[in-house]
GROMACS .gro file of C-alpha atoms in nm:
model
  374
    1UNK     CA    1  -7.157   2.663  10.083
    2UNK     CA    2  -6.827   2.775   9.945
    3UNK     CA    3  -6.499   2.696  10.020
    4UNK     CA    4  -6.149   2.746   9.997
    5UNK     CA    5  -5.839   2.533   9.962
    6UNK     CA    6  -5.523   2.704  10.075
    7UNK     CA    7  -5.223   2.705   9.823
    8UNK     CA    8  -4.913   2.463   9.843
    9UNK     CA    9  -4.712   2.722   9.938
   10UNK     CA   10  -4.939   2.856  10.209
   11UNK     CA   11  -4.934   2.473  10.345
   12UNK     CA   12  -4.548   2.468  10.315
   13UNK     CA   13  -4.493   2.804  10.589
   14UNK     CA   14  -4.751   2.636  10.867
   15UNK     CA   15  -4.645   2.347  11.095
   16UNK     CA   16  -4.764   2.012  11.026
   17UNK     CA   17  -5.124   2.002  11.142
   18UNK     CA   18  -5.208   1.657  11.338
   19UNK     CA   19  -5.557   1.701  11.217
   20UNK     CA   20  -5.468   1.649  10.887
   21UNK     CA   21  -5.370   1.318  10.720
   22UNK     CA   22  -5.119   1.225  10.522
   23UNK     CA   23  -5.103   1.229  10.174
   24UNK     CA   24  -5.357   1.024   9.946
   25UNK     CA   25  -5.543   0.950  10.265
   26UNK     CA   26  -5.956   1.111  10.217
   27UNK     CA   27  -5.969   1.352  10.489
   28UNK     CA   28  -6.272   1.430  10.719
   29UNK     CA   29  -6.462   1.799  10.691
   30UNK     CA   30  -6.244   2.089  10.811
   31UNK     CA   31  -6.443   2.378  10.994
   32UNK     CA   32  -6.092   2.592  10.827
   33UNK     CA   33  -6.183   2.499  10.495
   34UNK     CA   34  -6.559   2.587  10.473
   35UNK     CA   35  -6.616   2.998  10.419
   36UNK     CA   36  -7.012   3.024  10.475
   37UNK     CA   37  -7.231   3.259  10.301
   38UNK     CA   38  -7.579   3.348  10.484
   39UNK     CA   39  -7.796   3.598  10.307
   40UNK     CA   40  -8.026   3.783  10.494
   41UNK     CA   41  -8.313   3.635  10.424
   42UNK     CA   42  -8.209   3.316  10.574
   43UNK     CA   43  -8.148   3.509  10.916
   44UNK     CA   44  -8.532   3.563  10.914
   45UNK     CA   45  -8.597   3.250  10.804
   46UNK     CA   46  -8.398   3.085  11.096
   47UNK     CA   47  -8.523   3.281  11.360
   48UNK     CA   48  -8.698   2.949  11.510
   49UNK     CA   49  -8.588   2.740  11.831
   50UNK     CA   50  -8.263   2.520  11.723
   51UNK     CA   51  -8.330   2.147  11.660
   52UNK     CA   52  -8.164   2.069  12.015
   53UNK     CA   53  -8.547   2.223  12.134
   54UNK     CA   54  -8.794   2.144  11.823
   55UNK     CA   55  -8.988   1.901  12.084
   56UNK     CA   56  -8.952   2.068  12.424
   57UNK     CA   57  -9.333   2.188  12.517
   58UNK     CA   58  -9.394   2.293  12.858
   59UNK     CA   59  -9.511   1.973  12.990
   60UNK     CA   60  -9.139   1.831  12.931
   61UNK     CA   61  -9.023   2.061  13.174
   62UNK     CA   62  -8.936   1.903  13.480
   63UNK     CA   63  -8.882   2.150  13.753
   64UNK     CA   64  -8.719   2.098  14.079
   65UNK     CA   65  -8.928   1.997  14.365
   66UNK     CA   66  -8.658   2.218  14.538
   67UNK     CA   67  -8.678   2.542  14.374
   68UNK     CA   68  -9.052   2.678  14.378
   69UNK     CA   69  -8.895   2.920  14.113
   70UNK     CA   70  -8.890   2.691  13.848
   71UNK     CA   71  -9.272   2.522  13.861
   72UNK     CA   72  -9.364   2.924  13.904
   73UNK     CA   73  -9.194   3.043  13.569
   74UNK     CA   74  -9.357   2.719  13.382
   75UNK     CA   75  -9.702   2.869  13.530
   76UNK     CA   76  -9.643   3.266  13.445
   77UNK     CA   77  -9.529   3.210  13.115
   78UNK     CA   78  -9.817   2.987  13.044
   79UNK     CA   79 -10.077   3.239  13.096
   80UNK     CA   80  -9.865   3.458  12.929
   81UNK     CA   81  -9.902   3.227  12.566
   82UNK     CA   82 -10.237   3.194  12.663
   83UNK     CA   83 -10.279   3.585  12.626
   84UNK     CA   84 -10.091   3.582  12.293
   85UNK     CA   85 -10.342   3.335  12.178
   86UNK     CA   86 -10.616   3.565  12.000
   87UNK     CA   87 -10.564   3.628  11.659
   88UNK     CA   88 -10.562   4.061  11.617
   89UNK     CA   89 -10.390   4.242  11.331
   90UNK     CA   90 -10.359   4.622  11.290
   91UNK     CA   91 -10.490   4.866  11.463
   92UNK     CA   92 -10.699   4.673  11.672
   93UNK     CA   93 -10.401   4.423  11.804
   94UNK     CA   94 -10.176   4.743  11.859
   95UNK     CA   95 -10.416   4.869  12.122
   96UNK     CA   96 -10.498   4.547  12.295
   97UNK     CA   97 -10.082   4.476  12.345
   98UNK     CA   98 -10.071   4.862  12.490
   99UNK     CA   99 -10.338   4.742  12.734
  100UNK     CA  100 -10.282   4.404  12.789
  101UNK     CA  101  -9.963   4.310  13.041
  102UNK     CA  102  -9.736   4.045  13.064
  103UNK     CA  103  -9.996   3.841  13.317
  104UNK     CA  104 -10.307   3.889  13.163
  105UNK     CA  105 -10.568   4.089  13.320
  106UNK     CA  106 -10.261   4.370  13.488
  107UNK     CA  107 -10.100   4.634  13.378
  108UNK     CA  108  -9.713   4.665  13.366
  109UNK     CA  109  -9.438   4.546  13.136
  110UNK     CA  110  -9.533   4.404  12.799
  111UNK     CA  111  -9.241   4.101  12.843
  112UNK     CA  112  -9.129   3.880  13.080
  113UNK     CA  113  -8.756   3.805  13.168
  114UNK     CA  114  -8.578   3.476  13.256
  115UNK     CA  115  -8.327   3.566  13.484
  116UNK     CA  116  -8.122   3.227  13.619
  117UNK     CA  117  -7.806   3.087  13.621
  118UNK     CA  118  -7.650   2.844  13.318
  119UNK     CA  119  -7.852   2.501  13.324
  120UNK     CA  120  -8.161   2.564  13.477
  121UNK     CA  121  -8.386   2.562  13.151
  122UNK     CA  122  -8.462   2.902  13.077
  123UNK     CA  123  -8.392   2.813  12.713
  124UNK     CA  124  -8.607   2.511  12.763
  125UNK     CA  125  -8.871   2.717  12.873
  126UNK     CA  126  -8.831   3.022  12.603
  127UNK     CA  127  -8.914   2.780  12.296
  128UNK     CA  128  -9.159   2.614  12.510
  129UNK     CA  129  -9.373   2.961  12.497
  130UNK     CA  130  -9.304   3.008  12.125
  131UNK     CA  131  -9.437   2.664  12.021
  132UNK     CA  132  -9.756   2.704  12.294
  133UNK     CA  133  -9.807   3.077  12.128
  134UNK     CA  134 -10.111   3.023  11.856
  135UNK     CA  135  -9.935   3.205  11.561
  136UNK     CA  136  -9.768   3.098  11.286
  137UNK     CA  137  -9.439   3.045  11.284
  138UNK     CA  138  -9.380   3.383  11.041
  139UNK     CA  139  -9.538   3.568  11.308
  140UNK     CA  140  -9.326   3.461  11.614
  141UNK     CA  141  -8.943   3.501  11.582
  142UNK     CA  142  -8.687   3.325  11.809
  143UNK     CA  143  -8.327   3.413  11.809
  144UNK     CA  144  -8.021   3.481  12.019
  145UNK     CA  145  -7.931   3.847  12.141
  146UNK     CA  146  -7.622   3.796  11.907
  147UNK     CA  147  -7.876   3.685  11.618
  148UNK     CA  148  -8.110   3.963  11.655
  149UNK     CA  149  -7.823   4.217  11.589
  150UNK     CA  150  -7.670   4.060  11.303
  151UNK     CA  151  -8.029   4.097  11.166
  152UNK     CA  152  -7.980   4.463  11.221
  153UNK     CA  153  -7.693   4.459  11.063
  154UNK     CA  154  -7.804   4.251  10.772
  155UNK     CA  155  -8.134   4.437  10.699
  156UNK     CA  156  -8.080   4.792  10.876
  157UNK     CA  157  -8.265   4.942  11.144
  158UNK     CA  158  -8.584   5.027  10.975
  159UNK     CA  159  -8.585   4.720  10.800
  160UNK     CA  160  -8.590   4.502  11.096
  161UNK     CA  161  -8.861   4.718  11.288
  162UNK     CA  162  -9.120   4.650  10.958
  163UNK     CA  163  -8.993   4.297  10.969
  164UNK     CA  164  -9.046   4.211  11.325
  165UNK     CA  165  -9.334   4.419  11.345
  166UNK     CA  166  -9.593   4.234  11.227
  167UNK     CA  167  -9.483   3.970  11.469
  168UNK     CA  168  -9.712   3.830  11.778
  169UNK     CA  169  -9.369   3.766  11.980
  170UNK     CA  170  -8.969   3.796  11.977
  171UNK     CA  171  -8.799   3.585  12.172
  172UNK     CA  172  -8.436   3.679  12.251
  173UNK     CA  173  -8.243   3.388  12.438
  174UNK     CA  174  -7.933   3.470  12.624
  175UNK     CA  175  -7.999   3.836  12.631
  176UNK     CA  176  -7.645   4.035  12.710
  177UNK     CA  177  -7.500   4.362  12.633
  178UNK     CA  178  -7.133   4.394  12.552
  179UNK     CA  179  -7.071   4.739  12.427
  180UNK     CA  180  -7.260   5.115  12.472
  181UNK     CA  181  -7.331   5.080  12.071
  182UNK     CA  182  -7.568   4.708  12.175
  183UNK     CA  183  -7.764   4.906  12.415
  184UNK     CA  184  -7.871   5.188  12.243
  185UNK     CA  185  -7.946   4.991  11.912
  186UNK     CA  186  -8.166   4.732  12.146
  187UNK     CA  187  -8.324   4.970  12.346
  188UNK     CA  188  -8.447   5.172  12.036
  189UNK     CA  189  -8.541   4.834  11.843
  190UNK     CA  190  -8.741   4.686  12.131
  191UNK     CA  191  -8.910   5.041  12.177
  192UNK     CA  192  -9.030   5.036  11.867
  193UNK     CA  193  -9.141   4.713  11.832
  194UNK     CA  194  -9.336   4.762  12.149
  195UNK     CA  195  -9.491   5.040  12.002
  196UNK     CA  196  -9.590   4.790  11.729
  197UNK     CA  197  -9.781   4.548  11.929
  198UNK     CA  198  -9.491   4.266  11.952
  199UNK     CA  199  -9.491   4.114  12.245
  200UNK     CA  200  -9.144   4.020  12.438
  201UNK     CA  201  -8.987   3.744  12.604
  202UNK     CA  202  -8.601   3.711  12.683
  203UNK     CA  203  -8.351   3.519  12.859
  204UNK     CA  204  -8.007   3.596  13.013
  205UNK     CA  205  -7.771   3.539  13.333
  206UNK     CA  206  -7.788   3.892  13.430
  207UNK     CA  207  -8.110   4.110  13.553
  208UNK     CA  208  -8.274   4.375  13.294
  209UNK     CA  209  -8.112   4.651  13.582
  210UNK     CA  210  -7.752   4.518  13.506
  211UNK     CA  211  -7.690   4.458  13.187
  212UNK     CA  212  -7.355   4.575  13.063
  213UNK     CA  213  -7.222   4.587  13.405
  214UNK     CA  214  -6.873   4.490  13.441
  215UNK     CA  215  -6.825   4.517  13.070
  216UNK     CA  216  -6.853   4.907  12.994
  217UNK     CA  217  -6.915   5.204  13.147
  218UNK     CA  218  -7.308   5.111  13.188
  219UNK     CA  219  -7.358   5.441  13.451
  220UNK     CA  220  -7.319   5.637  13.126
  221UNK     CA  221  -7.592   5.431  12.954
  222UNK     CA  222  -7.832   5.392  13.256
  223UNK     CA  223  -8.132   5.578  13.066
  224UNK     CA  224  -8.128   5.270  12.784
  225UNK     CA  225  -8.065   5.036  13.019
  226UNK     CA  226  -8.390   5.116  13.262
  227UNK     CA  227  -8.564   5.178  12.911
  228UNK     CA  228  -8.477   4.797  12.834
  229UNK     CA  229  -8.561   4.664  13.193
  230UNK     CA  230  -8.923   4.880  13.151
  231UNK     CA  231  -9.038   4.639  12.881
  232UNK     CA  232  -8.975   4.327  13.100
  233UNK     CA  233  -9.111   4.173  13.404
  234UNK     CA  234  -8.825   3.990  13.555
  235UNK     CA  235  -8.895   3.605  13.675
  236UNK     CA  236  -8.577   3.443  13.865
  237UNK     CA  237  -8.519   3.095  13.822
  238UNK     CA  238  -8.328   2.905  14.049
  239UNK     CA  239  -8.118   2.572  14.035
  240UNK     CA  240  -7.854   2.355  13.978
  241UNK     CA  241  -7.725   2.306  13.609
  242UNK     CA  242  -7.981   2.051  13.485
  243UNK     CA  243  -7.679   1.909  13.269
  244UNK     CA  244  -7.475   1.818  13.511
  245UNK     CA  245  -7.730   1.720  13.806
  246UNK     CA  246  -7.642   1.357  13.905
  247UNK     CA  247  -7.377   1.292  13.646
  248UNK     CA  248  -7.017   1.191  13.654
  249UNK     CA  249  -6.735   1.446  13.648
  250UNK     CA  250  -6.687   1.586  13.298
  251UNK     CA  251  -6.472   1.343  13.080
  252UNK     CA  252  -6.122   1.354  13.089
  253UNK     CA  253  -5.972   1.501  12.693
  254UNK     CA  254  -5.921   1.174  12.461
  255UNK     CA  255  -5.581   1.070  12.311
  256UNK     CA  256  -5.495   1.286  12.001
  257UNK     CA  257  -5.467   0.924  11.824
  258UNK     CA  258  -5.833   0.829  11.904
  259UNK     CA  259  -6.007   1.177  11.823
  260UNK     CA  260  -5.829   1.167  11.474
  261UNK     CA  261  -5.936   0.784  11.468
  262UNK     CA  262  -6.333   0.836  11.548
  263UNK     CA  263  -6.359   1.156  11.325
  264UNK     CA  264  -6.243   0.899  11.060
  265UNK     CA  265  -6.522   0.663  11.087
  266UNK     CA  266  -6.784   0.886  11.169
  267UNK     CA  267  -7.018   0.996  10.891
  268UNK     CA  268  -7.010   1.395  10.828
  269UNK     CA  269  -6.740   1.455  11.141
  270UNK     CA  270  -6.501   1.726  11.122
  271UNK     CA  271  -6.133   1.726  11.240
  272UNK     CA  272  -5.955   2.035  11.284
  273UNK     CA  273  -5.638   2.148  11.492
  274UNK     CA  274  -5.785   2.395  11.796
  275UNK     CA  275  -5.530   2.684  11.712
  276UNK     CA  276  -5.630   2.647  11.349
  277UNK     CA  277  -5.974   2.674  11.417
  278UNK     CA  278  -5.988   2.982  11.662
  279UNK     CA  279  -5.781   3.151  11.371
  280UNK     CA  280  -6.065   3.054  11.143
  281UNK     CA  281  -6.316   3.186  11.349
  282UNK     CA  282  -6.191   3.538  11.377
  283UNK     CA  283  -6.232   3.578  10.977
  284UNK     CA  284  -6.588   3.436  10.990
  285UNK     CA  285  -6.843   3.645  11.166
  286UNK     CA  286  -7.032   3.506  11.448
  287UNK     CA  287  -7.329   3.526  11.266
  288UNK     CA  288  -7.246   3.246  11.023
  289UNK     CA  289  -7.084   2.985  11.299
  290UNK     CA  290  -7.444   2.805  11.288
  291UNK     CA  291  -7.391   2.800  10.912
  292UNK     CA  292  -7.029   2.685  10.942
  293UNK     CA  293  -7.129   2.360  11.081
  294UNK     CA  294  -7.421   2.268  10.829
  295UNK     CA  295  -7.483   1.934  10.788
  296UNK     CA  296  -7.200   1.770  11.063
  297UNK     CA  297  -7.254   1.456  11.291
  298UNK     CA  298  -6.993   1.591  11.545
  299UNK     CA  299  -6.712   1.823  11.567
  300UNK     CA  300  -6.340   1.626  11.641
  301UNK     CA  301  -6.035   1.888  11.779
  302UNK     CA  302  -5.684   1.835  11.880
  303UNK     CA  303  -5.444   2.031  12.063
  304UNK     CA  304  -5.703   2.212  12.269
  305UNK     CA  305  -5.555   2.451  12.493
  306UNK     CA  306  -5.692   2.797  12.713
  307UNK     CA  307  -5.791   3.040  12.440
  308UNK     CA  308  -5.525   3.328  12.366
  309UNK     CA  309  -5.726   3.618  12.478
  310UNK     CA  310  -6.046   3.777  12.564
  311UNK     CA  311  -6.214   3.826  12.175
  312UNK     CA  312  -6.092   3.462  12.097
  313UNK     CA  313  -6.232   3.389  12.393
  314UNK     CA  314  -6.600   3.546  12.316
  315UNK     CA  315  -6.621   3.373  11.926
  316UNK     CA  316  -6.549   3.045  12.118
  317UNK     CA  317  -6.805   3.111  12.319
  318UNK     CA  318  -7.083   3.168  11.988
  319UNK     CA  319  -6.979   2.851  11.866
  320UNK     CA  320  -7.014   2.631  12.168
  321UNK     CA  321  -7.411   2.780  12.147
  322UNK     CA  322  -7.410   2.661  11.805
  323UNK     CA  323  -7.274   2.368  11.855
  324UNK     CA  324  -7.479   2.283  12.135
  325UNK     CA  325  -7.760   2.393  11.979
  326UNK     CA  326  -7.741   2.121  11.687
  327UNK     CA  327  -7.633   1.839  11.956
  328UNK     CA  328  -7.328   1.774  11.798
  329UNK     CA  329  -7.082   1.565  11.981
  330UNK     CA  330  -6.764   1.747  12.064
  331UNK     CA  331  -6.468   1.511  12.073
  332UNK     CA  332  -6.128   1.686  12.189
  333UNK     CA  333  -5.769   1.663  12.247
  334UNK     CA  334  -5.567   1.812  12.504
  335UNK     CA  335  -5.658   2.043  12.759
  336UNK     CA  336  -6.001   1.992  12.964
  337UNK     CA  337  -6.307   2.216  12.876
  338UNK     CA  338  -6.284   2.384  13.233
  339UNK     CA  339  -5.920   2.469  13.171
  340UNK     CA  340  -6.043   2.642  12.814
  341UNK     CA  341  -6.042   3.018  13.000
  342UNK     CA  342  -5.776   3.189  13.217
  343UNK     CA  343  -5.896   3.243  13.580
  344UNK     CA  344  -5.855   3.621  13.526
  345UNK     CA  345  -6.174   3.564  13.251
  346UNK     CA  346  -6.351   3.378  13.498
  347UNK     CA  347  -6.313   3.651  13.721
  348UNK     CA  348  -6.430   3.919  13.470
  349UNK     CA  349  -6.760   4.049  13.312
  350UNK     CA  350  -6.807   3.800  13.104
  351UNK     CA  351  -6.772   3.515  13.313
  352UNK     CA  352  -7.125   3.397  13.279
  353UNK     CA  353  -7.124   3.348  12.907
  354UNK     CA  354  -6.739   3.160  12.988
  355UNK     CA  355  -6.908   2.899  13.219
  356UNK     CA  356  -7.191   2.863  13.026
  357UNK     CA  357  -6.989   2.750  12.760
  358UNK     CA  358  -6.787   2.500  13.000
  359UNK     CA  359  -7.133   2.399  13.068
  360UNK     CA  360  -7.230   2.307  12.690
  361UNK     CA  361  -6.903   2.181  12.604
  362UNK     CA  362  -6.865   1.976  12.878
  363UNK     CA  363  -7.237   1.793  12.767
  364UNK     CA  364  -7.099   1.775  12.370
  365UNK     CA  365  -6.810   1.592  12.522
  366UNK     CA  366  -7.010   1.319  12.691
  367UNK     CA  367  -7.184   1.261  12.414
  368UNK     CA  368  -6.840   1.259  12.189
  369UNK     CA  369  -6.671   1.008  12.447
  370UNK     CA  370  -6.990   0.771  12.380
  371UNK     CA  371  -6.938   0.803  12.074
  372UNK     CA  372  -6.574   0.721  12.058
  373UNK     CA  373  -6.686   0.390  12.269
  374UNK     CA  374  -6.842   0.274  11.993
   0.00000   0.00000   0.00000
């Protein structure tokens, strides 16, 4: 991993950064000084549940006594591994996926979709079906919806359709659509890699039927958008956000003194002013965040504060999944986590993807303020 040390005289026009000691003192990590470089063959290669969910199996989901939804999604989406389970190549397993449904033994969509609010284990329940599916792991692909375009982008269209298409399953976790130019792109690349036999599974805040709503003009797109909910049969899940389900209130931000203190003596933390890192952020692309926090034992900010505007906003938002993802303690600074977006965002079409990062932030910071404790 590369990185880059800003000149003296670049130093010399920015105010003093808290997050940075002074001279002839050895300074933690900073996210701002690391420039990551991810070829594309490493996107493929990482297209596997995060560590945070290398162990989760079905059996250690625990569903809510109180929501029948949850214990019923555990039992669809085992029959539908079980029905991934024969091993068929070509011609042969092309026919028998154009056939065979998402519940075995029906006809109808060739995926199922995990539709639930933030915390209620639909990611949980995603990598449990791509660790029960009997493949190997080069023949089942898991990734986010931001992931799986980057790999577009990385490889080309064609590319990824022969690459994914010898796949069993494709697992796409928080499935969204931001812009016209996602939903065509997805709608053709799922298409085709129905057409190839892959099997589908997805999860997202938001129904197959609205996706894109409240973002663009998704009336103009409605044709993609009913081609993307055909592929899917939609499972709600309901519940309370498992992270915060008979905890205490989300801990109050730590004195600047202590965060810069603990990222000290903490092997492989970072330190890094907020501002300084949200201008970082906007020069790396989202699809090398997870790469931008290689090898870390938790992430220490100061001078947090609510994010400047809606694209900050969105790249904050990538990061908190990686983050989260790697279950790396988040120690902070200044403003709360639930303070981070403006009410008029929380208001707005993407306010599912802004709570669910209050959500993941708020369970890094727990872990961070143990951590401090120590």
């Amino acid at each position: 991993m590369n990185s880059v040390s800003p000149s003296p005289s670049a130093d010399s026009a920015r105010p003093a950064d808290p997050a940075r000691p002074a001279s002839g003192v050895v300074a933690p990590p900073s996210l701002t000084d690391r420039e990551p470089h991810v070829p594309p063959e490493r996107l493929v290669a990482e297209m596997v549940p995060p560590p945070r969910f290398d162990a989760v199996r079905f059996g250690t989901y625990v569903p809510d006594p109180d929501r029948p939804s949850q214990s019923e999604a555990v039992q669809v989406l085992r029959s539908f591994a079980g029905g991934l389970g024969a091993k068929r190549t070509g011609h042969d397993r092309k026919r028998w996926f154009r056939r065979r449904a998402a519940h075995p033994g029906t006809d109808g969509p060739r995926g199922v979709y995990l539709d639930g609010g933030y915390g209620v284990g639909k990611t949980h329940l995603l990598a449990s079906l791509w660790h029960a599916t009997d493949a190997p792991a080069e023949r089942k692909a898991f990734g986010t919806f931001v992931e799986l375009t980057n790999l577009v982008g990385a490889l080309g269209f064609q590319q990824t359709v022969r690459t994914l298409g010898e796949h069993r399953l494709l697992c796409i976790d928080e499935f969204e659509l931001d812009d016209p130019g996602d939903t065509v792109l997805v709608s053709s690349l799922l298409s085709r890699l129905v057409d190839e036999g892959v099997a589908l599974a997805a999860t997202s805040n938001t129904l197959p039927g609205k996706l894109g709503e409240g973002r663009f003009a998704a009336a103009d797109f409605l044709r993609e958008i009913q081609g993307l909910s055909a592929h899917f049969r939609a499972l709600r899940i309901d519940g309370e956000d498992y992270r915060h389900r008979g905890l205490p209130a989300a801990p109050a931000p730590l004195p600047e003194d202590e965060v810069v203190r603990t990222a000290h003596r903490t092997p492989a933390a970072s330190l890094d002013g907020f501002d300084a890192l949200l201008r970082h952020l906007s020069r790396v692309h989202p699809s090398r965040y997870g790469a931008l926090v290689d090898g870390l034992g938790a992430v220490c900010l100061t001078g947090v504060c609510p994010v400047p505007d809606q694209s900050t906003a969105l790249r904050l938002v990538v990061l908190a999944d990686r983050l989260y993802d790697r279950e790396l303690p988040v120690l902070a600074s200044g403003a709360p986590f639930d303070a981070l977006f403006a009410p008029e965002m929380l208001e707005g079409g993407y306010r599912k993807k802004y709570f669910r990062a209050i959500s993941r932030l708020t369970a890094l910071a727990r872990d961070g303020e143990r951590l401090a404790a120590l």
